[in-house]
mmCIF file of C-alpha atoms in Angstrom:
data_model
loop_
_atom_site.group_PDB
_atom_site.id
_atom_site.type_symbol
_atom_site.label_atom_id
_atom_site.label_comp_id
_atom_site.label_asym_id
_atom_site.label_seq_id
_atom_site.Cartn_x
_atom_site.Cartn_y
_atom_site.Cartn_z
ATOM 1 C CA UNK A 12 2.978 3.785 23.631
ATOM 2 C CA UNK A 13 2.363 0.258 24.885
ATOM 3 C CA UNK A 14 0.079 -2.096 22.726
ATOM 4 C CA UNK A 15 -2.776 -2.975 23.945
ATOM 5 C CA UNK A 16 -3.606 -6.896 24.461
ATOM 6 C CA UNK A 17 -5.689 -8.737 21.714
ATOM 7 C CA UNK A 18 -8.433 -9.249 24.393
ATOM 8 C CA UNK A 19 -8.241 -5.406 25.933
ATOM 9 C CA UNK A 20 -8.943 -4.440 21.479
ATOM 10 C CA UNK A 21 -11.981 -6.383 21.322
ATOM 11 C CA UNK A 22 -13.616 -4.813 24.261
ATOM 12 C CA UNK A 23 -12.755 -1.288 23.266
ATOM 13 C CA UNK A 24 -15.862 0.730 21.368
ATOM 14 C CA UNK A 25 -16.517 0.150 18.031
ATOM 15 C CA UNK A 26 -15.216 3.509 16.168
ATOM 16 C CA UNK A 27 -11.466 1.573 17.649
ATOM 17 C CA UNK A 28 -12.374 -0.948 15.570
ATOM 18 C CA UNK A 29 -13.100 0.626 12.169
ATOM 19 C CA UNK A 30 -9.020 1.952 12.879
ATOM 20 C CA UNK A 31 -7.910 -1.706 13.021
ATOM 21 C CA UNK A 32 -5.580 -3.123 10.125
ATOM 22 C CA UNK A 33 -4.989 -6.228 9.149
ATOM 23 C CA UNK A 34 -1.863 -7.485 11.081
ATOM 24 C CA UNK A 35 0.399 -8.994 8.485
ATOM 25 C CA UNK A 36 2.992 -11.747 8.508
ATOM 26 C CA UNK A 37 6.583 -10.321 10.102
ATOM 27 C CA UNK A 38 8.051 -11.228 6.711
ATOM 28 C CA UNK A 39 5.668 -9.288 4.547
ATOM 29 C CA UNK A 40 7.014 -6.303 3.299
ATOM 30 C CA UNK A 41 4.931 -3.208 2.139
ATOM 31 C CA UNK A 42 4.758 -2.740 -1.233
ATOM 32 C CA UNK A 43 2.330 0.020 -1.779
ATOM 33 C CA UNK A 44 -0.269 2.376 -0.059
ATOM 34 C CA UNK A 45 -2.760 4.400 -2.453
ATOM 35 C CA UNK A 46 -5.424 6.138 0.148
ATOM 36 C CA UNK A 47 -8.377 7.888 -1.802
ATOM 37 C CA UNK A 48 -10.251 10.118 1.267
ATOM 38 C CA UNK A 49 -13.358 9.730 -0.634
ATOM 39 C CA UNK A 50 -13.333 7.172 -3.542
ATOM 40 C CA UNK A 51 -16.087 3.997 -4.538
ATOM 41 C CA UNK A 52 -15.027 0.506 -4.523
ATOM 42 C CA UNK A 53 -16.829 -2.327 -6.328
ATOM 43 C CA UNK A 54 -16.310 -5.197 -4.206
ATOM 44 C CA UNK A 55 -16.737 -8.512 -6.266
ATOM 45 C CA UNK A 56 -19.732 -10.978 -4.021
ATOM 46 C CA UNK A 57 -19.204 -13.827 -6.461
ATOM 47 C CA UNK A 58 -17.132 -15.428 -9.308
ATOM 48 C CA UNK A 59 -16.790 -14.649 -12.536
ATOM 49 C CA UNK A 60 -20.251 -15.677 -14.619
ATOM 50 C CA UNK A 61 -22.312 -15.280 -17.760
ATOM 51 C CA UNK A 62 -19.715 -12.829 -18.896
ATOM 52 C CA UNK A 63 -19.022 -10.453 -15.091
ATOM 53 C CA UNK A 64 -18.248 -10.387 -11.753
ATOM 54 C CA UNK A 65 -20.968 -9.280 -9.616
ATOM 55 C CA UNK A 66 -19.923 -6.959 -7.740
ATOM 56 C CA UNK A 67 -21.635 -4.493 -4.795
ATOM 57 C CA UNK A 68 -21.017 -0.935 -4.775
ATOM 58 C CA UNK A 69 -19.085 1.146 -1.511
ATOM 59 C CA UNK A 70 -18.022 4.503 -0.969
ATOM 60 C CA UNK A 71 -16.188 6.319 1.271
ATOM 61 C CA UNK A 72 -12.507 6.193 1.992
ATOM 62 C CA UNK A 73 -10.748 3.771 0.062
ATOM 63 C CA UNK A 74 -7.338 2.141 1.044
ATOM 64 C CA UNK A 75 -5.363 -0.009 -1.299
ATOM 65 C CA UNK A 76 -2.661 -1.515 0.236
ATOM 66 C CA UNK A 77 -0.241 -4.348 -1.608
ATOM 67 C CA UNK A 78 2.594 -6.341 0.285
ATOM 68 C CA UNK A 79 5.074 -8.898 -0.703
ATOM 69 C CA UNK A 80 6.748 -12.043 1.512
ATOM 70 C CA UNK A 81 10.120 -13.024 -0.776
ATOM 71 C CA UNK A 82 11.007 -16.995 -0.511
ATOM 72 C CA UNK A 83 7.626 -17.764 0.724
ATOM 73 C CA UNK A 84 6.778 -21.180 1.214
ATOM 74 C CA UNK A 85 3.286 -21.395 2.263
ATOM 75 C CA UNK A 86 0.156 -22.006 0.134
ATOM 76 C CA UNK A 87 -1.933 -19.273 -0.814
ATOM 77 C CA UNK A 88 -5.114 -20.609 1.778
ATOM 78 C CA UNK A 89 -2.059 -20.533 4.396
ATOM 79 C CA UNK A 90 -1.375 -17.102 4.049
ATOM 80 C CA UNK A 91 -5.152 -16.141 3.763
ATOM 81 C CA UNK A 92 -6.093 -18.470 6.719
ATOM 82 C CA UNK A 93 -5.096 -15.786 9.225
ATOM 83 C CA UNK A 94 -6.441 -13.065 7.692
ATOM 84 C CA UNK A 95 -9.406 -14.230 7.436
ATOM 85 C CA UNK A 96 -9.603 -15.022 10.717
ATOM 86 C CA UNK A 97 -8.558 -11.570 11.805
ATOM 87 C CA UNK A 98 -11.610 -10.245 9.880
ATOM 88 C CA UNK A 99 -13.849 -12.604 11.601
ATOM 89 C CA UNK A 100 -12.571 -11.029 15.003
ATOM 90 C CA UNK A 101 -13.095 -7.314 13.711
ATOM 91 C CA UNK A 102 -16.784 -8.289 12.914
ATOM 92 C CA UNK A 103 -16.720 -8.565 9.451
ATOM 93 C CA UNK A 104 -19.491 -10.948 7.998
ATOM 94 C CA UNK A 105 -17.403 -13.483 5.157
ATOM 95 C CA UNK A 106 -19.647 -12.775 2.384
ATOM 96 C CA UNK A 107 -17.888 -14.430 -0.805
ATOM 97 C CA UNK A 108 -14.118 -16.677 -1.101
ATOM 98 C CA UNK A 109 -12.632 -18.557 -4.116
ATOM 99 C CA UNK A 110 -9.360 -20.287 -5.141
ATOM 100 C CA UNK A 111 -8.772 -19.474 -8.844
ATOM 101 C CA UNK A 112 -10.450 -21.871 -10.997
ATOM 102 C CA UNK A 113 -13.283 -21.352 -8.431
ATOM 103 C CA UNK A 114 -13.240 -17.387 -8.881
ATOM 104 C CA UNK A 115 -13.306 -17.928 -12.768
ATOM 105 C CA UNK A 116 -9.469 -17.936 -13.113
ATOM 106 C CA UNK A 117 -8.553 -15.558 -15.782
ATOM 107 C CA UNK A 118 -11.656 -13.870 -16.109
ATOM 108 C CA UNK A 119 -11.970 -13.408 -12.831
ATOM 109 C CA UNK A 120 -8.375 -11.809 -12.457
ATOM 110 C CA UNK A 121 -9.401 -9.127 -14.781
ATOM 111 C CA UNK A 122 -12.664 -7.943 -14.046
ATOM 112 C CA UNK A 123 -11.446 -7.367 -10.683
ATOM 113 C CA UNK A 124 -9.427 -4.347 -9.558
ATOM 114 C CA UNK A 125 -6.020 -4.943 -8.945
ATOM 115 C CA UNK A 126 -2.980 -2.396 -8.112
ATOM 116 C CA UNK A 127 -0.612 -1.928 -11.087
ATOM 117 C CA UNK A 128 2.284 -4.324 -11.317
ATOM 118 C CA UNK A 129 5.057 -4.042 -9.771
ATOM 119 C CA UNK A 130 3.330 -3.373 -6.665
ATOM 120 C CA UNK A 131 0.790 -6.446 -7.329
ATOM 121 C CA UNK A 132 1.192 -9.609 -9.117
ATOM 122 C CA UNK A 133 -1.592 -12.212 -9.954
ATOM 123 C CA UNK A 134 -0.513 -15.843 -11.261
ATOM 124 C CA UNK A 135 -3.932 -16.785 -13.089
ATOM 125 C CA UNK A 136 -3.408 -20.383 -11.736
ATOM 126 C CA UNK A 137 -2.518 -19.868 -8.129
ATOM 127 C CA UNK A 138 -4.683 -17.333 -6.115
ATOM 128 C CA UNK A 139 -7.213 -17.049 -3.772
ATOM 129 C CA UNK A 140 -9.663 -13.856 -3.073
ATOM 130 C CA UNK A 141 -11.961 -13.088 -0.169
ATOM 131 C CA UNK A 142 -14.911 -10.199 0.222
ATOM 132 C CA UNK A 143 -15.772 -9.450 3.466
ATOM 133 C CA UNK A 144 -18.289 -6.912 5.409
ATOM 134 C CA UNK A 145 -19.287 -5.082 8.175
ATOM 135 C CA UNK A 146 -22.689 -3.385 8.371
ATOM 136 C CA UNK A 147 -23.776 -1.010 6.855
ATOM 137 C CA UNK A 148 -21.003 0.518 4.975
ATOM 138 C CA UNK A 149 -17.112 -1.226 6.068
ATOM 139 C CA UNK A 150 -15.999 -3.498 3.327
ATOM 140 C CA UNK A 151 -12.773 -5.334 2.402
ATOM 141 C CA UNK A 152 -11.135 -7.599 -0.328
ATOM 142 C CA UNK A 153 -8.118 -9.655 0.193
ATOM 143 C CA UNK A 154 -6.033 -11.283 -2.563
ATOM 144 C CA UNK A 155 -3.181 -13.696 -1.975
ATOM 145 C CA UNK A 156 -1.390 -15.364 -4.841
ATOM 146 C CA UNK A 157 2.520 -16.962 -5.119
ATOM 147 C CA UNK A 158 4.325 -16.567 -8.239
ATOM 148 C CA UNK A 159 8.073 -18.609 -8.089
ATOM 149 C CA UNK A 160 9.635 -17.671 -4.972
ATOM 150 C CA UNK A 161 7.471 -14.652 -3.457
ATOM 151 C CA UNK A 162 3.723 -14.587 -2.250
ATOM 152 C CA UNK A 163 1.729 -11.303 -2.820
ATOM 153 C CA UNK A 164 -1.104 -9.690 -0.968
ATOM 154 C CA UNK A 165 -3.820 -7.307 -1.577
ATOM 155 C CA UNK A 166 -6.001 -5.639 0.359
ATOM 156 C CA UNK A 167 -8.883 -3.204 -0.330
ATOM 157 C CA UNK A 168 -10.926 -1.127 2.167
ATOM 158 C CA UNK A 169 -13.785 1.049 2.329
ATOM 159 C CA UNK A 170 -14.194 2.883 5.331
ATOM 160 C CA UNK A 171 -17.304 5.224 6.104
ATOM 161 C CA UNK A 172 -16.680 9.256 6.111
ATOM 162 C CA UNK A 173 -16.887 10.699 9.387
ATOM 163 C CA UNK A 174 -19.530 13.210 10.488
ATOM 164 C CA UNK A 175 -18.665 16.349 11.817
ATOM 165 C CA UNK A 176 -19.470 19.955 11.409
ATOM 166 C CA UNK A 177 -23.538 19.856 12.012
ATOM 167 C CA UNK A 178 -23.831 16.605 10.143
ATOM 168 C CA UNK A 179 -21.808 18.029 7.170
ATOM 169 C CA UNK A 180 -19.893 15.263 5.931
ATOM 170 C CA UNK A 181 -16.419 15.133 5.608
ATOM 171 C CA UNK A 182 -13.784 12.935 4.469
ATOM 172 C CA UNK A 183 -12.182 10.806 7.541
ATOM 173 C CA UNK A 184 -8.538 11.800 7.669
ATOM 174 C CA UNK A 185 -5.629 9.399 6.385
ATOM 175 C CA UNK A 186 -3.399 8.108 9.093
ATOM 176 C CA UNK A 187 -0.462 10.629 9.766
ATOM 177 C CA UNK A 188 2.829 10.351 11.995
ATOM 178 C CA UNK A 189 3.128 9.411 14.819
ATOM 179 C CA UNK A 190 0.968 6.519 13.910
ATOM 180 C CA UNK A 191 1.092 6.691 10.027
ATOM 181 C CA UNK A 192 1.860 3.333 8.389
ATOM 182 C CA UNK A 193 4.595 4.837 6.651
ATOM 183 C CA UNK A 194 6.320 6.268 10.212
ATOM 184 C CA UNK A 195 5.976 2.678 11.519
ATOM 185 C CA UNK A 196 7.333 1.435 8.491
ATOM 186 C CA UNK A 197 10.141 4.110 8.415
ATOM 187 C CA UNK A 198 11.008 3.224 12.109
ATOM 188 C CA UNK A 199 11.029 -0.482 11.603
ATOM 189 C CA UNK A 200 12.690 -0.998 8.808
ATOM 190 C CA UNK A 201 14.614 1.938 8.401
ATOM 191 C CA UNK A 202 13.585 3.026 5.185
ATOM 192 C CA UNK A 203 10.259 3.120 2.500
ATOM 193 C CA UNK A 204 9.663 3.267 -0.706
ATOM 194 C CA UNK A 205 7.206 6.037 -2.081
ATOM 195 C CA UNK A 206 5.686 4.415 -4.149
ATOM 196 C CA UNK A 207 2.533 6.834 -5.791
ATOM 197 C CA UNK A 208 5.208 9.519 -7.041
ATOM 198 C CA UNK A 209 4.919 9.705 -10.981
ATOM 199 C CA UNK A 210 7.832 10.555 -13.279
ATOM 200 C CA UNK A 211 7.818 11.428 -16.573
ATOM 201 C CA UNK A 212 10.019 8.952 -18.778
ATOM 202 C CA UNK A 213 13.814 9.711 -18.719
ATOM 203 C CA UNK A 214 13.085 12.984 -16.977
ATOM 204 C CA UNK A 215 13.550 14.285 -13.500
ATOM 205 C CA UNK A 216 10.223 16.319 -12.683
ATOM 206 C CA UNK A 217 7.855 14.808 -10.291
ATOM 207 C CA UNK A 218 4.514 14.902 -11.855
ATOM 208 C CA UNK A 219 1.500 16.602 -9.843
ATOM 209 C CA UNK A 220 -0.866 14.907 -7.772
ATOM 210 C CA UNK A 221 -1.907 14.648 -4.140
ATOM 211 C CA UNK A 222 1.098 11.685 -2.962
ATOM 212 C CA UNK A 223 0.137 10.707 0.373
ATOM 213 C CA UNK A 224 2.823 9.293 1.373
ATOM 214 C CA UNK A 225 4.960 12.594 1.082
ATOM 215 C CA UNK A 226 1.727 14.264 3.707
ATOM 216 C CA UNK A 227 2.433 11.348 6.106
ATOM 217 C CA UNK A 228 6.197 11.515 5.555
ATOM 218 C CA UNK A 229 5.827 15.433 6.201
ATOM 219 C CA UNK A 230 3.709 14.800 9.218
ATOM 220 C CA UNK A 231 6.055 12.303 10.297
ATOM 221 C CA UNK A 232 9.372 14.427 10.535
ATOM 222 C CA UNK A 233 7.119 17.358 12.182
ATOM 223 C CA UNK A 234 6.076 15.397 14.752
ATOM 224 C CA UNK A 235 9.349 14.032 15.423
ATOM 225 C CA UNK A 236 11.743 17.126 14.920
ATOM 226 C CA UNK A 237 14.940 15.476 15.860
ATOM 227 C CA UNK A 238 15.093 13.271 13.324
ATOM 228 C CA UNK A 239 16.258 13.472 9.194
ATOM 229 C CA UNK A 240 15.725 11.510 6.020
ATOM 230 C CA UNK A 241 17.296 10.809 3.003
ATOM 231 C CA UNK A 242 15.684 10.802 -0.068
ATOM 232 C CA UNK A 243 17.350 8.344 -2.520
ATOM 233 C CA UNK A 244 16.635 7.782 -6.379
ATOM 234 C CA UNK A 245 16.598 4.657 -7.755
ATOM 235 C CA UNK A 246 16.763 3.606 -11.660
ATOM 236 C CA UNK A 247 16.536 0.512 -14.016
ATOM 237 C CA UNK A 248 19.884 -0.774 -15.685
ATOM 238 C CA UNK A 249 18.898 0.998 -18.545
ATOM 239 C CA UNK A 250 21.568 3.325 -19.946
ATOM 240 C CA UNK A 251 24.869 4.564 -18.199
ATOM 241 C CA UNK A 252 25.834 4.027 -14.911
ATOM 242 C CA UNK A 253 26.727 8.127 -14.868
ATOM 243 C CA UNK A 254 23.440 9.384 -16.612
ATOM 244 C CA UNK A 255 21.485 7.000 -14.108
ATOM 245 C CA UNK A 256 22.804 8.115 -10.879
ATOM 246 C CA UNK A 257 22.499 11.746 -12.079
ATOM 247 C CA UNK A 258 18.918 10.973 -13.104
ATOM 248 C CA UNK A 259 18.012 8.936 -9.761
ATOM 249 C CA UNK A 260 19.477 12.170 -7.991
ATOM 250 C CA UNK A 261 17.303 14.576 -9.904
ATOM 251 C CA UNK A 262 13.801 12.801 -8.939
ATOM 252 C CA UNK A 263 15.263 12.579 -5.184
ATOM 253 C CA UNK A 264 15.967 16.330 -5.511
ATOM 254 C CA UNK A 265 12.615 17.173 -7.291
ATOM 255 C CA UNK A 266 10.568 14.874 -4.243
ATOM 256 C CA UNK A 267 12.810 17.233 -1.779
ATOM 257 C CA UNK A 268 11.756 20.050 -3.126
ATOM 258 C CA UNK A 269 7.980 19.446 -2.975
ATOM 259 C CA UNK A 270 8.551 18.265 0.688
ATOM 260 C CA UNK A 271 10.239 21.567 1.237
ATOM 261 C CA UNK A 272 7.359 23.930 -1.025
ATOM 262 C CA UNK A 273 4.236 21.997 -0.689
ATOM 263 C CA UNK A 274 4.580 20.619 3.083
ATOM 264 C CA UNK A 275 6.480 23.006 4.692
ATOM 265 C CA UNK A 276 9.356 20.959 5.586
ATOM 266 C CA UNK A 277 13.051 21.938 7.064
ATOM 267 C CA UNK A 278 15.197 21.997 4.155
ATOM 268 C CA UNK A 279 18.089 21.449 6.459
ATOM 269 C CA UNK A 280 16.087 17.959 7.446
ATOM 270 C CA UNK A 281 16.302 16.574 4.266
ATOM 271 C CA UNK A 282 18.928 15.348 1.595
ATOM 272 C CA UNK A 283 18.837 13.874 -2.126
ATOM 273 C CA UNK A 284 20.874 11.303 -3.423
ATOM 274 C CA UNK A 285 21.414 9.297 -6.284
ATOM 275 C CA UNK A 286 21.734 5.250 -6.479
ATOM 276 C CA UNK A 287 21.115 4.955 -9.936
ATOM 277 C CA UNK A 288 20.837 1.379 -10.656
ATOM 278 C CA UNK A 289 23.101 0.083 -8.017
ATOM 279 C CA UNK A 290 20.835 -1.315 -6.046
ATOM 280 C CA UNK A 291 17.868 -3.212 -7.574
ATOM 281 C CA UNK A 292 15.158 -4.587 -5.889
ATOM 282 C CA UNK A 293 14.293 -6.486 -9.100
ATOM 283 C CA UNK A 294 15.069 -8.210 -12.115
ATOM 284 C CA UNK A 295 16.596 -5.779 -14.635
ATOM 285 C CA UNK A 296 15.530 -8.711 -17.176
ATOM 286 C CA UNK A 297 12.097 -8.564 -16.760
ATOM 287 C CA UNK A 298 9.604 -5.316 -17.042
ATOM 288 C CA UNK A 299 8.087 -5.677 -13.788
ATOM 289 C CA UNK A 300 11.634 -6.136 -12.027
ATOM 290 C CA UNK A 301 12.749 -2.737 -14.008
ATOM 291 C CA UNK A 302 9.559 -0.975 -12.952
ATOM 292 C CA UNK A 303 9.728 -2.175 -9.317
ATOM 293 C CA UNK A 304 13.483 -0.498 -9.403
ATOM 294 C CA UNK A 305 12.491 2.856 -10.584
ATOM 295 C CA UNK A 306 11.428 4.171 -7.397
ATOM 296 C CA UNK A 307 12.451 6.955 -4.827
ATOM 297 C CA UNK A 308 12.737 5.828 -1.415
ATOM 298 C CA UNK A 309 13.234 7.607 2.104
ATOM 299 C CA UNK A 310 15.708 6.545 4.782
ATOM 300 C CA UNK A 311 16.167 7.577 8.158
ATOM 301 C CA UNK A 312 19.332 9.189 9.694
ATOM 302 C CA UNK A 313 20.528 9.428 12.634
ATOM 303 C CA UNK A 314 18.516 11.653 15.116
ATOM 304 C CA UNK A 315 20.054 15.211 14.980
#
């Protein structure tokens, strides 16, 4: 499918526009996607005061999305510049921004929601935060802040339910494959990192839950049946090389399996290896860098 010109978007009806993400710099790479189909988000309308945030209460579906641009050089109000801009263009109405001190530095930092480190970082003294929205119920928040080297961004989004059924309300539906975030992603860059699974400590078993990103990565290889993945563990330096690599391969297996059980998946489509910690993505020195490196990651084969 073609994409359609920036001008051709903006005269396209409205319920186009509530589908429209934030376009992010070719050097950002996607960190995290949580996706709650019905959720509440309290979006913060001013800086930290008299002991809160004020905040203003949304609800519907709620997508929290984290990126990261390694080496970055630009400032945190260059990064947010263009987003802000692109929110402008989508209709939202800029409602509340800050630069740390501004926001209420600290205090600020952690009254607000953020995602779980490694998949979000927040230096106290360099950050800026926007609120933004779009009448009655669309809302977003965008955090950018640098720390050494690499620039982070956060986004939050409510989106209203959809209406169907007589007026009964239900839940819109998360993106899915062929044009799923994590398909694009998959497609662009070859591989992703799925990053909502939950392990128990030392052990193998994928924990339960809902995991999104193993629907979209489902939907994905269904609606593209000539093509296979590779799931691939990942561990910290923690321990053996040998007891890593046969740990890393045991969470790859255990995602396989749920793809295969729970999603209805090709066995035959799908294979589970083990990199132990072989190839980091972090600092094994630091706890964030160890946590970013336990992970399980798909990557695409060739077509079949």
């Amino acid at each position: 499918m073609t994409r359609l010109a920036f001008g051709t978007l903006l005269a396209l009806m409205p319920a186009l526009c509530q589908a429209q993400e934030l376009t992010m710099a070719p050097a950002a790479r996607e960190l995290s996607e949580r996706i709650s189909p019905l959720d509440n988000y309290e979006l913060p309308i001013a800086g930290f005061a008299d002991g809160t945030v004020p905040v203003r209460r949304f609800e519907g579906l709620v997508a929290r999305r984290t990126f990261r641009i390694n080496g970055a050089s630009a400032t945190t109000l260059q990064l947010l510049t263009p987003l802000r801009e692109q929110l402008e263009t989508m209709g939202f109405d800029l409602i509340f921004e800050c630069e740390d001190r501004s926001c209420g530095g600290f205090d600020f930092r952690f009254e607000t929601e953020i995602v779980p480190a490694p998949d979000m970082h927040v230096d106290v003294g360099n950050y800026r935060f926007l609120s933004a929205v779009r009448e009655p119920d669309n809302a977003i928040s965008v955090l950018v802040s640098r720390s050494g080297n690499a620039a982070y961004i956060q986004t939050i989004r409510v989106s209203p339910v959809q209406q169907q059924n007589g007026g009964k309300t239900k839940p819109a539906t998360v993106a899915a494959a062929p044009n799923g975030e994590l398909g694009l992603a998959l497609e662009r860059d070859g591989h992703v990192i799925l990053r909502d699974l939950e392990f128990d400590s030392g052990a193998g078993g994928l924990l339960p839950g809902q995991h999104a990103s193993l629907g979209q990565l489902a939907s994905y290889l269904k609606t593209h049946p000539e093509q296979r993945i590779a799931l691939v563990g990942h561990t910290d330096s923690t321990g053996t090389l040998a007891a890593n690599i046969a740990l890393s391969k045991r969470r790859a297996s255990a995602v396989r399996e749920r793809l295969v059980n729970n999603f209805d998946v090709d066995p035959s489509r799908v294979d589970a290896e083990g990199m132990g910690y072989l190839a980091p993505v972090g600092s094994n020195l630091t706890p964030q860098g160890r946590e970013s490196n336990r992970r399980v990651e798909a990557i695409l084969l060739p077509a079949l």
